[in-house]
Amino acid sequence: MYHVTRSTIAEKLSRRLAMTAAALVISALSVPGWAAPSDGERFREIYQKEWEFRMAEFPLWASGNGIDEHAAELGHVAEADQKRRYEYWRRIRTELDSISCERLERAECINYRLFVKQIDDFLAAYETRAYLIPFNSDWGFYMEWGRLPADTDFTSLADYRNYLSRLSQIGPVMDEYIELMRTGIEIGMTQPRVILDGRDQPIRRQLVERPEQSPFFAPFLNMPETLDNGVRAELLEQAGEVIGQGVVPAYRRLYDFFHGEYVPGARRTLGAYELPGGEAFYAAEIRRYATVDLSPREIHDIGLSEVARIRAEMDAVIEETGFEGEFADFITFLRTDPRFYAKSPRELLATASYYAKKIDGRLPMLFGHLPRQPYGVAPVPDELAEFYTAGRYVGAPLEAHRGGYYWVNTWKLESRPLYAIPALTLHEGAPGHHIQGALAMEQSDQPPFRRNDYISAFGEGWGLYAEKLGVEMDIYETPYEQFGRLTYEMWRACRLVIDTGVHAMGWNREQAQEYLVSRTALSVHEVTTEVDRYISWPAQALSYKLGEYTLWQLRREAEAQLGERFDVRAFHDFILGLGSVTLEILQDEVRSWIEAQG
């Protein structure tokens, strides 16, 4: 007897559908004037529908990119949502396999390669279960929510209603995150226990007795005059209810979970290789951030080579200062002499502002095209400062009608040396991340998935490359500032050694700290926060030096092949005009540019 199963029926239906589709295609081909969609048309259809899906799934990301359609939503993260997205992206990946880059225009082929990388990164994040660790020592979902009051433009009643809607969803989504982390504890997919001390500070800040004390309530304290008194009273009442009954209890649940379950259950191991499927996880993170197919050992060896080269340059600068003593003595001198440290947050910000404007005046030396968007200098917000890095650029979409900001960390001034400010400003402001990001936003001919992307190897590589451009622009005024630049470069070279050492070679935390503290003039506080960042954020730290290393290789190639025809302004304009690309695409495109110049 023939047993008919569901799979048998499905196979029959599948064959019939395939035959019907084939017949429709044959029929269509016989229609005069009909032509099958080109690969370019099909690719555009794929990325347009996926971008709409992505913005709907990640509303905060959409808002950050100036897209307001989902401004009332927070986005869900439960296991079912993770799987649903994964299945969708698998279908997208299958559709992409039917398209050939060889049949696309050159610019569209770049788009295709970048889009494939994004989809592959999404798939890898699910397959390695990276989503079970939704925070690191530097950032986390609960900190991103804490930025909502500052990152939301409150110009209309709709803005307030959308904001309240998002706040009302924090409770349910918080529980989804807690369940993900609980699963992580069960399978050993957690942050290491050693980096968790003090990470509850942003959570504790939200545990207030009255809603009006909550940072989330701040937007309702100065509502615009255009809102009448009745509407204001209604909004105040709703805010008190949503924050008091939803937001604060949600953060309380997270706080209790963090101390009651996560900290006790966190793994005692350190490296990514110790995670379930850790080797595959680390390889995926290297491809995501560094965009290279190098092994940890190969990356480690590049780091060792760069450390040796930079140390020789540092020794030459020490000799220039006339300092008598060993390298370690000079480092101690830099860490302890009061002349190298600001007396107040305002002095540190003033120094950063001075160098920002000095650099602005010399940018035309190395760039032909500059962005129209400005940027400002501001302190790192108090709620982030204790565990935050020395500085960071925080961009804004052009549609937001505001500039970006170069954040300077004014917490613990004795750990923020003034001699490092020129290099930091070049990296985070101009010609580093601000110029890079603002110009990328102006590439209106690029699809949004590319224009709004940030590939760490390209972005951070450019930031480090920009620090050295300060030498050509004569930004560094003293040998100590030159040493500050070399300290920053050494810092990034050490990252190649430390990151791979920790995550693939069994290094412990103390070993990593000693390696960094003995080779740079970074303060002990910075060394501690930085090493914890590398431990909790595998592979991200690799992107800086590998990206900068590639940029200088390409520049030297261009200079050698073009000789007197080499125009550094045209070279920089071309690179920044690409937007954010992988290192492989960067190499392909720059070499094509060199050939065209010749």
XYZ file of C-alpha atoms in Angstrom:
598
model
C 0.000 0.000 0.000
C 1.355 3.442 -0.986
C 1.524 5.708 2.074
C 0.893 9.365 1.233
C 2.765 11.708 3.579
C 2.792 15.481 3.916
C 6.271 15.530 2.388
C 4.992 13.511 -0.618
C 2.176 15.995 -1.177
C 4.602 18.890 -0.763
C 6.962 17.380 -3.344
C 4.107 16.967 -5.847
C 2.947 20.529 -5.272
C 6.504 21.804 -5.594
C 6.961 20.023 -8.946
C 3.622 21.328 -10.256
C 4.467 24.889 -9.175
C 7.873 24.636 -10.824
C 6.278 23.373 -14.064
C 3.701 26.159 -13.924
C 6.390 28.787 -13.339
C 8.453 27.438 -16.217
C 5.402 27.515 -18.480
C 4.691 31.126 -17.487
C 8.281 32.109 -18.272
C 8.121 30.416 -21.683
C 4.806 32.075 -22.349
C 6.154 35.477 -21.309
C 9.216 35.086 -23.504
C 6.912 34.702 -26.499
C 5.220 38.051 -25.800
C 6.621 40.771 -28.092
C 8.591 43.452 -26.230
C 8.871 41.471 -22.977
C 12.315 41.028 -21.423
C 13.338 39.297 -18.218
C 14.512 41.630 -15.433
C 18.240 42.256 -15.519
C 20.512 41.245 -12.653
C 20.731 44.914 -11.695
C 16.951 45.280 -11.529
C 16.540 42.108 -9.513
C 19.317 43.133 -7.125
C 17.724 46.541 -6.517
C 14.384 44.869 -5.817
C 16.045 42.537 -3.296
C 17.939 45.197 -1.342
C 15.025 47.629 -1.330
C 12.632 45.109 0.217
C 15.298 43.922 2.666
C 16.068 47.482 3.758
C 12.386 48.083 4.514
C 12.334 44.840 6.488
C 15.488 45.835 8.382
C 14.185 49.262 9.338
C 10.920 47.766 10.584
C 12.784 45.142 12.624
C 15.251 47.620 14.154
C 13.345 50.867 14.817
C 16.125 52.512 16.860
C 18.535 51.898 14.015
C 15.984 53.430 11.642
C 15.673 56.540 13.818
C 19.457 56.829 13.975
C 19.468 56.894 10.188
C 16.865 59.658 10.015
C 13.943 57.352 9.142
C 10.808 58.257 11.117
C 8.305 55.607 9.993
C 8.973 53.434 13.044
C 9.550 56.156 15.628
C 6.871 54.731 17.955
C 8.437 51.261 18.089
C 11.286 49.694 20.030
C 11.709 46.358 18.264
C 11.517 42.832 19.652
C 14.432 40.489 20.344
C 12.932 37.199 21.606
C 14.302 33.876 20.373
C 11.374 33.587 17.961
C 12.195 37.019 16.507
C 15.848 36.025 16.078
C 14.841 32.869 14.196
C 12.246 34.682 12.067
C 14.845 37.223 10.926
C 17.365 34.480 10.274
C 14.953 32.586 8.025
C 14.156 35.781 6.149
C 17.853 36.538 5.559
C 18.466 32.965 4.427
C 15.861 33.483 1.719
C 17.474 36.793 0.778
C 20.871 35.076 0.575
C 19.450 32.430 -1.753
C 18.035 35.138 -4.008
C 21.420 36.880 -4.075
C 23.117 33.675 -5.218
C 21.239 33.900 -8.509
C 22.854 37.260 -9.329
C 26.303 37.617 -10.832
C 28.531 40.562 -9.981
C 30.022 40.220 -13.458
C 26.687 41.224 -14.973
C 26.417 44.387 -12.863
C 27.864 47.846 -13.405
C 31.071 48.444 -11.412
C 29.403 50.648 -8.777
C 26.495 48.219 -8.486
C 28.938 45.333 -8.063
C 30.438 47.162 -5.070
C 26.918 47.544 -3.694
C 26.313 43.835 -4.234
C 29.507 42.768 -2.453
C 28.742 45.018 0.507
C 25.137 43.873 0.736
C 26.190 40.216 0.666
C 28.594 40.930 3.533
C 25.820 42.514 5.588
C 23.519 39.533 5.065
C 26.324 37.076 5.828
C 27.078 38.967 9.057
C 23.408 38.769 10.066
C 23.361 35.028 9.393
C 26.608 34.445 11.284
C 25.331 36.365 14.317
C 22.426 33.948 14.576
C 24.399 30.802 13.824
C 27.033 31.630 16.458
C 24.290 32.826 18.869
C 26.083 36.122 19.409
C 22.698 37.678 20.222
C 22.752 35.889 23.584
C 25.399 38.399 24.739
C 23.620 41.737 24.141
C 26.137 43.964 25.939
C 29.848 44.488 26.448
C 31.977 46.600 28.784
C 31.494 49.588 26.492
C 27.845 49.500 25.456
C 24.578 47.618 25.806
C 20.896 47.689 24.922
C 19.929 49.251 28.290
C 22.468 52.037 27.676
C 21.111 52.609 24.176
C 17.641 53.046 25.660
C 19.113 55.480 28.166
C 20.149 57.685 25.232
C 16.552 58.020 23.994
C 15.883 61.350 25.776
C 18.983 62.929 24.205
C 18.702 61.300 20.786
C 15.004 62.096 20.182
C 14.031 65.364 18.491
C 11.100 66.788 20.482
C 9.557 69.307 18.101
C 5.927 68.197 17.921
C 3.188 66.419 19.847
C 3.799 63.323 17.695
C 7.416 63.194 18.916
C 6.239 63.020 22.533
C 3.604 60.404 21.742
C 6.134 58.272 19.858
C 8.608 58.589 22.710
C 6.002 57.480 25.253
C 5.090 54.577 23.003
C 8.701 53.449 22.968
C 8.989 53.771 26.731
C 5.866 51.649 27.166
C 7.584 48.824 25.279
C 10.726 48.777 27.445
C 9.130 46.403 29.961
C 8.229 43.588 27.524
C 11.448 43.920 25.538
C 13.497 43.980 28.746
C 11.997 40.610 29.642
C 12.937 39.296 26.199
C 16.551 40.350 26.724
C 16.598 38.762 30.176
C 15.368 35.478 28.703
C 18.086 35.590 26.033
C 20.760 36.139 28.677
C 19.252 33.384 30.830
C 19.647 31.016 27.882
C 23.199 32.274 27.513
C 23.931 31.316 31.124
C 22.538 27.812 30.523
C 24.835 27.128 27.557
C 27.883 29.136 28.658
C 27.367 32.020 26.218
C 28.005 34.974 28.554
C 30.426 37.774 29.206
C 33.371 36.735 31.406
C 32.750 37.266 35.111
C 35.965 39.277 35.448
C 34.666 42.292 33.464
C 31.263 42.615 35.157
C 32.141 44.627 38.266
C 30.580 48.074 38.041
C 28.719 47.378 34.796
C 25.440 47.831 36.621
C 25.981 51.579 36.983
C 23.787 52.570 33.980
C 21.103 50.229 35.312
C 21.221 51.627 38.855
C 20.859 55.154 37.483
C 17.320 54.288 36.365
C 16.205 52.945 39.777
C 14.440 56.051 41.118
C 11.709 56.470 43.719
C 9.578 58.887 41.695
C 9.120 59.078 37.901
C 10.156 62.758 37.856
C 13.639 61.709 39.041
C 14.148 59.436 36.042
C 16.370 60.592 33.159
C 13.560 59.351 30.899
C 11.314 62.074 32.341
C 13.651 64.941 31.340
C 11.954 65.748 27.974
C 8.714 66.558 29.802
C 10.265 69.211 32.024
C 10.634 71.762 29.206
C 7.885 71.121 26.697
C 7.505 73.693 23.896
C 5.071 76.578 24.230
C 3.257 75.375 21.116
C 1.657 72.634 23.221
C -1.368 73.934 25.140
C -1.705 73.420 28.872
C -4.222 70.604 28.556
C -1.931 68.600 26.281
C 1.039 69.206 28.567
C -0.896 67.994 31.585
C -1.963 64.889 29.679
C 1.619 64.141 28.611
C 2.945 64.632 32.149
C 0.377 62.230 33.514
C 1.118 59.625 30.850
C 4.879 59.998 31.357
C 4.553 59.473 35.103
C 2.477 56.345 34.565
C 4.656 54.823 31.829
C 7.936 55.507 33.631
C 6.715 54.715 37.133
C 4.798 51.545 36.285
C 6.774 50.324 33.268
C 10.309 51.640 32.837
C 11.544 51.716 36.439
C 10.201 48.223 37.292
C 11.799 46.903 34.082
C 15.213 48.237 35.073
C 14.653 46.829 38.564
C 14.070 43.386 37.032
C 17.265 43.751 35.011
C 19.216 44.851 38.089
C 17.941 41.916 40.131
C 18.667 39.496 37.284
C 22.155 40.927 36.797
C 23.110 40.418 40.443
C 21.006 37.374 41.216
C 21.647 35.282 38.100
C 24.012 36.778 35.546
C 27.025 37.613 37.705
C 26.906 34.295 39.610
C 26.304 32.359 36.388
C 28.808 34.157 34.145
C 31.660 32.063 32.777
C 35.028 32.110 34.522
C 36.897 31.695 31.235
C 38.122 34.683 29.213
C 38.650 34.088 25.510
C 36.162 33.691 22.680
C 37.590 30.231 21.943
C 36.137 29.124 25.300
C 32.566 29.886 24.180
C 30.358 27.175 22.635
C 31.533 27.020 19.031
C 34.085 29.637 20.032
C 36.521 29.154 17.165
C 33.759 29.719 14.590
C 32.427 32.628 16.644
C 35.812 34.402 16.709
C 36.388 33.786 12.996
C 32.973 35.315 12.243
C 33.769 38.350 14.403
C 37.111 38.827 12.619
C 35.336 38.793 9.255
C 32.666 41.161 10.579
C 34.979 43.803 12.033
C 38.318 43.389 10.252
C 36.898 42.103 6.922
C 39.960 39.886 6.392
C 40.433 36.128 6.133
C 43.560 36.080 8.276
C 44.065 33.590 11.089
C 44.540 34.797 14.666
C 48.214 33.788 14.434
C 48.739 35.852 11.264
C 47.106 38.883 12.880
C 49.125 38.364 16.057
C 52.379 38.347 14.048
C 51.465 41.566 12.204
C 50.906 43.130 15.610
C 54.283 42.008 16.937
C 56.013 43.459 13.855
C 54.223 46.805 14.191
C 54.963 46.972 17.931
C 58.685 46.612 17.218
C 58.634 49.288 14.485
C 56.715 51.831 16.566
C 58.918 51.259 19.613
C 61.956 52.345 17.587
C 60.173 55.579 16.646
C 59.207 56.169 20.289
C 62.815 55.773 21.405
C 63.861 58.420 18.856
C 61.296 60.894 20.239
C 62.441 60.273 23.819
C 65.979 61.082 22.750
C 64.697 64.307 21.182
C 63.183 65.412 24.511
C 66.571 65.062 26.233
C 65.102 62.779 28.896
C 67.683 60.683 30.707
C 66.482 57.292 31.810
C 64.917 54.054 30.586
C 61.716 53.744 28.553
C 59.766 52.748 31.668
C 61.074 55.837 33.489
C 59.854 58.091 30.688
C 56.413 56.474 30.803
C 56.256 57.019 34.566
C 57.267 60.661 34.048
C 54.438 61.164 31.531
C 51.887 59.492 33.816
C 52.782 61.490 36.909
C 53.957 64.994 35.937
C 51.089 67.477 36.560
C 52.049 69.601 33.538
C 50.536 66.976 31.248
C 47.053 67.004 32.803
C 44.152 69.448 32.770
C 43.071 71.043 36.028
C 39.397 71.107 35.066
C 37.003 69.527 32.554
C 36.738 72.908 30.832
C 40.509 73.035 30.275
C 40.455 69.589 28.686
C 37.520 70.536 26.447
C 39.207 73.850 25.577
C 42.366 72.042 24.496
C 40.344 69.660 22.331
C 38.436 72.608 20.821
C 41.678 74.478 20.073
C 43.112 71.560 18.145
C 39.815 70.933 16.364
C 39.857 74.473 14.940
C 43.576 74.364 14.167
C 43.009 71.196 12.159
C 40.006 72.706 10.342
C 42.203 75.458 8.951
C 44.678 72.998 7.453
C 42.345 70.430 5.966
C 42.553 71.927 2.438
C 46.207 70.869 2.395
C 45.136 67.226 2.108
C 41.487 67.290 0.954
C 39.763 68.767 -2.062
C 36.208 68.051 -0.932
C 34.957 68.691 2.608
C 31.496 67.951 4.085
C 28.875 70.608 4.731
C 27.881 69.179 8.144
C 29.664 70.708 11.180
C 30.531 69.047 14.458
C 30.941 70.167 18.054
C 33.064 69.231 21.073
C 31.280 67.962 24.212
C 32.005 65.847 27.304
C 31.092 62.168 27.436
C 27.738 61.992 29.290
C 28.140 61.366 33.017
C 26.208 58.107 32.943
C 28.734 56.610 30.511
C 32.001 58.254 31.481
C 33.416 55.913 34.156
C 33.848 52.932 31.840
C 34.022 54.827 28.537
C 36.977 55.308 26.267
C 38.949 58.599 26.083
C 36.844 60.016 23.268
C 34.429 59.117 20.509
C 32.654 60.688 17.568
C 28.870 60.567 17.709
C 27.436 61.357 14.294
C 23.986 62.495 13.260
C 22.099 61.859 10.009
C 21.846 64.821 7.689
C 18.062 64.592 7.946
C 18.266 65.357 11.693
C 19.377 68.965 11.029
C 22.116 68.813 13.632
C 25.815 68.151 13.540
C 27.797 65.365 15.091
C 29.820 65.585 18.293
C 33.355 64.738 19.270
C 32.936 63.453 22.817
C 35.876 63.970 25.201
C 35.946 62.016 28.447
C 36.401 64.470 31.325
C 35.940 61.853 34.059
C 39.092 61.136 36.101
C 41.203 63.956 34.612
C 44.446 62.457 35.893
C 43.985 59.700 33.301
C 43.430 62.059 30.307
C 46.854 63.386 29.210
C 46.878 66.630 27.239
C 49.686 65.395 24.984
C 47.284 62.793 23.554
C 44.581 65.324 22.648
C 45.923 66.230 19.146
C 45.900 62.575 18.036
C 42.512 61.949 19.638
C 41.033 65.009 17.913
C 42.427 64.027 14.515
C 40.919 60.557 14.929
C 37.473 61.376 16.304
C 36.871 64.768 14.690
C 38.560 65.870 11.479
C 39.952 64.528 9.275
C 38.882 61.309 11.022
C 35.401 60.071 11.807
C 33.510 63.341 11.355
C 34.723 63.998 7.801
C 34.460 60.341 6.945
C 30.922 59.944 8.277
C 29.569 63.278 7.047
C 30.892 62.685 3.518
C 29.437 59.179 3.510
C 26.009 60.644 4.306
C 26.315 62.937 1.295
C 26.704 60.024 -1.139
C 23.068 60.291 -2.235
C 23.647 58.045 -5.242
C 24.478 55.123 -2.966
C 21.653 52.909 -1.653
C 20.776 53.486 2.002
C 22.100 50.110 3.150
C 25.541 51.262 1.998
C 25.343 54.960 2.865
C 24.322 54.196 6.441
C 26.740 51.336 6.999
C 29.843 51.501 9.159
C 32.514 48.907 8.468
C 34.909 49.020 11.371
C 38.086 48.130 9.455
C 37.515 51.013 7.039
C 36.147 53.496 9.594
C 38.584 52.876 12.425
C 41.436 52.292 10.004
C 40.779 55.731 8.542
C 40.634 57.267 12.023
C 44.087 55.897 12.873
C 45.397 56.912 9.439
C 44.090 60.432 10.140
C 46.201 60.664 13.301
C 49.368 60.394 11.208
C 48.063 62.957 8.722
C 48.511 65.428 11.568
C 52.263 65.187 10.933
C 51.773 66.380 7.343
C 49.499 69.195 8.547
C 52.022 70.214 11.255
C 49.462 69.772 14.038
C 51.762 68.296 16.688
C 53.535 71.127 18.507
C 55.912 69.328 20.907
C 57.860 66.056 21.066
C 55.485 64.998 23.843
C 52.526 65.344 21.481
C 54.428 63.317 18.884
C 54.961 60.698 21.566
C 51.237 60.871 22.307
C 50.572 60.078 18.645
C 52.986 57.148 18.751
C 51.408 55.952 21.997
C 48.065 55.879 20.231
C 49.535 53.994 17.279
C 51.311 51.579 19.629
C 48.023 51.149 21.503
C 46.341 49.965 18.269
C 49.265 47.684 17.349
C 49.127 46.146 20.836
C 45.454 45.423 20.234
C 46.362 42.978 17.466
C 48.556 41.111 19.913
C 46.224 41.299 22.918
C 42.932 40.534 21.162
C 44.275 37.422 19.460
C 46.250 36.542 22.592
C 43.139 36.604 24.773
C 40.645 35.103 22.359
C 42.759 32.444 20.646
C 45.955 31.867 22.618
C 44.930 31.620 26.246
C 46.172 34.978 27.578
C 44.789 36.078 30.938
C 43.612 39.562 31.893
C 46.761 40.481 33.836
C 48.986 39.402 30.944
C 47.024 41.626 28.564
C 47.130 44.595 30.950
C 50.884 44.259 31.482
C 51.517 44.104 27.750
C 49.670 47.390 27.161
C 50.816 49.271 30.259
C 54.507 48.561 29.572
C 54.453 49.696 25.928
C 52.314 52.830 25.950
C 51.876 55.991 28.006
C 48.178 55.253 28.509
C 47.070 55.728 32.103
C 46.519 52.645 34.225
C 42.787 53.465 34.284
C 42.650 53.573 30.486
C 44.616 50.339 30.229
C 42.100 48.624 32.526
C 39.015 49.851 30.660
C 40.597 49.127 27.273
C 41.618 45.574 28.081
C 38.148 44.854 29.451
C 36.748 46.220 26.220
C 38.870 43.803 24.160
C 37.875 40.897 26.395
C 34.162 41.661 26.131
C 34.101 42.678 22.448
C 36.128 40.091 20.486
C 37.796 41.221 17.222
C 36.469 44.793 17.153
C 39.846 46.080 18.324
C 41.572 44.396 15.369
C 39.932 46.716 12.866
C 41.957 49.862 13.678
C 45.464 48.731 12.898
C 44.554 46.341 10.100
C 42.592 49.092 8.361
C 45.310 51.721 8.800
C 47.973 49.202 7.743
C 46.064 48.608 4.493
C 45.553 52.337 3.823
C 49.267 53.087 4.131
C 50.128 50.123 1.898
C 47.795 51.493 -0.773
C 49.098 55.039 -0.431
C 52.687 53.866 -0.846
C 51.640 51.863 -3.908
C 49.991 54.953 -5.400
C 53.005 57.167 -4.642
C 55.429 54.637 -6.107
C 53.457 53.988 -9.294
C 52.317 57.552 -9.993
C 55.422 59.460 -8.886
C 54.970 63.184 -9.539
C 51.448 62.575 -10.804
C 50.334 61.459 -7.331
C 47.855 63.985 -5.866
C 47.245 63.325 -2.190
C 44.066 65.433 -2.180
C 42.589 63.417 -5.051
C 43.688 60.194 -3.341
C 41.884 61.090 -0.115
C 38.797 62.369 -1.920
C 38.539 59.099 -3.843
C 38.837 56.940 -0.724
C 36.274 58.913 1.272
C 33.970 59.014 -1.735
C 33.665 55.239 -1.525
C 31.774 55.504 1.743
C 32.349 52.532 4.046
C 33.773 49.471 2.297
C 35.602 46.270 3.154
C 39.391 46.195 2.951
C 39.210 43.880 -0.064
C 36.970 46.311 -1.965
C 39.182 49.207 -0.861
C 42.228 47.486 -2.335
C 40.436 46.658 -5.590
C 39.082 50.181 -6.051
C 42.267 52.075 -5.140
C 44.324 49.924 -7.498
C 41.791 50.570 -10.235
C 42.046 54.306 -9.449
C 45.841 54.152 -9.661
C 45.589 52.488 -13.060
C 43.154 55.147 -14.256
C 45.487 57.946 -13.110
C 48.314 56.365 -15.063
